[in-house]
Amino acid sequence: MAGEKTENNQMEKAMDAPLEFVREGNQFLSKCKKPDLKEYMKIIRAVGIGFVAVGIIGYAIKLIHIPIRYVIV
């Protein structure tokens, strides 16, 4: 009898999880707003700086790695 209650409770939790996820997702989306032009430009600038920084770091590592590779071989 007690085992049946826990199984039933677990089934209810398993069935409620997707519904709760969808409900919370809808609440989140209703609170979101589109960025205005100023905010959008700040995002673009930050992403662009990130791309350039990662590219410079990668290029510097490659420049350092090429001579080391020839010394080892």
Coordinates of N, CA and C in Angstrom, one line a residue:
M1 N 0.8 -1.2 0.0 CA 0.0 0.0 0.0 C 0.9 1.3 0.0
A2 N 1.9 1.3 0.9 CA 2.8 2.4 0.9 C 3.6 2.6 -0.3
G3 N 4.0 1.5 -0.9 CA 4.8 1.5 -2.2 C 4.0 2.0 -3.3
E4 N 2.7 1.8 -3.3 CA 1.8 2.3 -4.3 C 1.6 3.8 -4.3
K5 N 1.6 4.3 -3.0 CA 1.5 5.8 -2.9 C 2.7 6.5 -3.4
T6 N 3.9 5.9 -3.1 CA 5.2 6.6 -3.5 C 5.3 6.5 -5.1
E7 N 4.8 5.4 -5.7 CA 4.9 5.3 -7.1 C 4.0 6.3 -7.8
N8 N 2.8 6.4 -7.2 CA 1.8 7.4 -7.7 C 2.3 8.8 -7.6
N9 N 2.9 9.1 -6.4 CA 3.5 10.5 -6.2 C 4.6 10.7 -7.2
Q10 N 5.5 9.7 -7.4 CA 6.6 9.9 -8.4 C 6.0 10.2 -9.8
M11 N 5.0 9.4 -10.2 CA 4.4 9.6 -11.5 C 3.8 11.0 -11.6
E12 N 3.1 11.5 -10.6 CA 2.6 12.9 -10.6 C 3.7 13.9 -10.8
K13 N 4.8 13.7 -10.0 CA 6.0 14.6 -10.2 C 6.5 14.6 -11.6
A14 N 6.6 13.4 -12.1 CA 7.2 13.2 -13.5 C 6.3 13.9 -14.5
M15 N 5.0 13.8 -14.3 CA 4.1 14.4 -15.3 C 4.0 15.9 -15.1
D16 N 4.2 16.4 -13.9 CA 4.1 17.9 -13.7 C 5.4 18.6 -14.1
A17 N 6.5 17.9 -14.2 CA 7.8 18.6 -14.5 C 7.7 19.3 -15.9
P18 N 7.3 18.6 -17.0 CA 7.3 19.3 -18.3 C 6.3 20.5 -18.2
L19 N 5.1 20.4 -17.6 CA 4.2 21.5 -17.5 C 4.8 22.6 -16.8
E20 N 5.4 22.4 -15.7 CA 6.1 23.4 -14.9 C 7.1 24.1 -15.7
F21 N 7.9 23.4 -16.5 CA 9.0 23.9 -17.3 C 8.4 24.9 -18.3
V22 N 7.3 24.4 -19.0 CA 6.6 25.3 -20.0 C 6.1 26.5 -19.3
R23 N 5.4 26.4 -18.2 CA 4.9 27.5 -17.5 C 5.9 28.6 -17.1
E24 N 7.0 28.1 -16.6 CA 8.1 29.0 -16.2 C 8.8 29.6 -17.4
G25 N 8.9 28.9 -18.5 CA 9.4 29.4 -19.8 C 8.5 30.5 -20.3
N26 N 7.2 30.4 -20.2 CA 6.3 31.4 -20.7 C 6.4 32.6 -19.8
Q27 N 6.6 32.5 -18.5 CA 6.7 33.6 -17.6 C 8.0 34.4 -18.0
F28 N 9.1 33.6 -18.2 CA 10.4 34.2 -18.6 C 10.2 35.0 -19.9
L29 N 9.6 34.4 -20.9 CA 9.5 35.1 -22.2 C 8.6 36.3 -22.1
S30 N 7.6 36.3 -21.2 CA 6.7 37.5 -21.1 C 7.5 38.6 -20.4
K31 N 8.5 38.3 -19.6 CA 9.2 39.4 -19.0 C 10.3 40.0 -19.8
C32 N 10.7 39.2 -20.9 CA 11.8 39.7 -21.8 C 11.3 40.8 -22.7
K33 N 12.2 41.6 -23.1 CA 11.9 42.7 -24.1 C 13.0 42.8 -25.1
K34 N 12.6 43.3 -26.3 CA 13.6 43.5 -27.3 C 14.6 44.7 -26.9
P35 N 15.8 44.5 -27.2 CA 16.8 45.6 -26.9 C 16.5 46.8 -27.8
D36 N 16.7 48.0 -27.3 CA 16.7 49.1 -28.2 C 18.0 49.3 -28.9
L37 N 18.1 50.2 -29.8 CA 19.2 50.4 -30.7 C 20.5 50.6 -29.9
K38 N 20.4 51.4 -28.9 CA 21.6 51.7 -28.1 C 22.1 50.4 -27.4
E39 N 21.2 49.7 -26.8 CA 21.6 48.4 -26.1 C 22.1 47.4 -27.1
Y40 N 21.5 47.3 -28.3 CA 21.9 46.4 -29.3 C 23.3 46.7 -29.8
M41 N 23.6 48.0 -29.9 CA 25.0 48.4 -30.4 C 26.0 48.0 -29.3
K42 N 25.6 48.1 -28.0 CA 26.6 47.8 -27.0 C 26.9 46.3 -27.0
I43 N 25.8 45.5 -27.3 CA 26.0 44.0 -27.4 C 26.9 43.7 -28.6
I44 N 26.6 44.3 -29.7 CA 27.5 44.1 -30.9 C 28.9 44.4 -30.6
R45 N 29.1 45.6 -30.0 CA 30.5 46.0 -29.7 C 31.2 45.0 -28.8
A46 N 30.5 44.6 -27.7 CA 31.1 43.6 -26.8 C 31.5 42.3 -27.5
V47 N 30.6 41.8 -28.3 CA 30.8 40.6 -29.0 C 32.0 40.7 -30.0
G48 N 32.0 41.9 -30.7 CA 33.1 42.1 -31.6 C 34.5 42.2 -30.9
I49 N 34.5 42.9 -29.8 CA 35.7 43.0 -29.0 C 36.2 41.6 -28.6
G50 N 35.2 40.8 -28.2 CA 35.5 39.4 -27.7 C 36.1 38.6 -28.9
F51 N 35.5 38.7 -30.1 CA 36.0 38.0 -31.2 C 37.5 38.4 -31.5
V52 N 37.7 39.7 -31.5 CA 39.0 40.2 -31.9 C 40.0 39.8 -30.8
A53 N 39.6 39.8 -29.5 CA 40.5 39.4 -28.4 C 40.9 37.9 -28.6
V54 N 39.9 37.1 -28.8 CA 40.2 35.6 -29.0 C 41.1 35.4 -30.2
G55 N 40.8 36.1 -31.3 CA 41.7 36.0 -32.5 C 43.1 36.4 -32.2
I56 N 43.3 37.5 -31.5 CA 44.7 38.0 -31.2 C 45.4 37.0 -30.3
I57 N 44.7 36.5 -29.3 CA 45.3 35.5 -28.4 C 45.7 34.2 -29.2
G58 N 44.8 33.7 -30.0 CA 45.0 32.6 -30.8 C 46.2 32.8 -31.8
Y59 N 46.3 33.9 -32.4 CA 47.4 34.2 -33.3 C 48.7 34.3 -32.5
A60 N 48.7 34.9 -31.4 CA 49.9 35.0 -30.6 C 50.4 33.6 -30.1
I61 N 49.5 32.7 -29.7 CA 49.9 31.4 -29.4 C 50.4 30.6 -30.6
K62 N 49.8 30.8 -31.7 CA 50.4 30.2 -32.9 C 51.7 30.7 -33.3
L63 N 52.0 32.0 -33.1 CA 53.3 32.5 -33.4 C 54.4 32.0 -32.5
I64 N 54.0 31.8 -31.2 CA 54.9 31.2 -30.3 C 55.1 29.7 -30.5
H65 N 54.1 29.0 -30.9 CA 54.1 27.6 -31.0 C 54.9 27.1 -32.2
I66 N 54.9 27.9 -33.3 CA 55.6 27.5 -34.6 C 57.1 27.3 -34.3
P67 N 57.9 28.3 -33.7 CA 59.3 28.1 -33.5 C 59.6 27.0 -32.5
I68 N 58.7 26.8 -31.5 CA 58.9 25.8 -30.5 C 58.8 24.4 -31.2
R69 N 57.9 24.3 -32.1 CA 57.7 23.0 -32.8 C 58.9 22.6 -33.6
Y70 N 59.5 23.6 -34.3 CA 60.7 23.3 -35.1 C 61.9 23.0 -34.2
V71 N 62.0 23.6 -33.0 CA 63.1 23.3 -32.1 C 63.0 21.8 -31.6
I72 N 61.8 21.4 -31.3 CA 61.5 20.1 -30.8 C 61.8 19.0 -31.8
V73 N 61.4 19.3 -33.1 CA 61.6 18.3 -34.2 C 63.0 18.4 -34.7

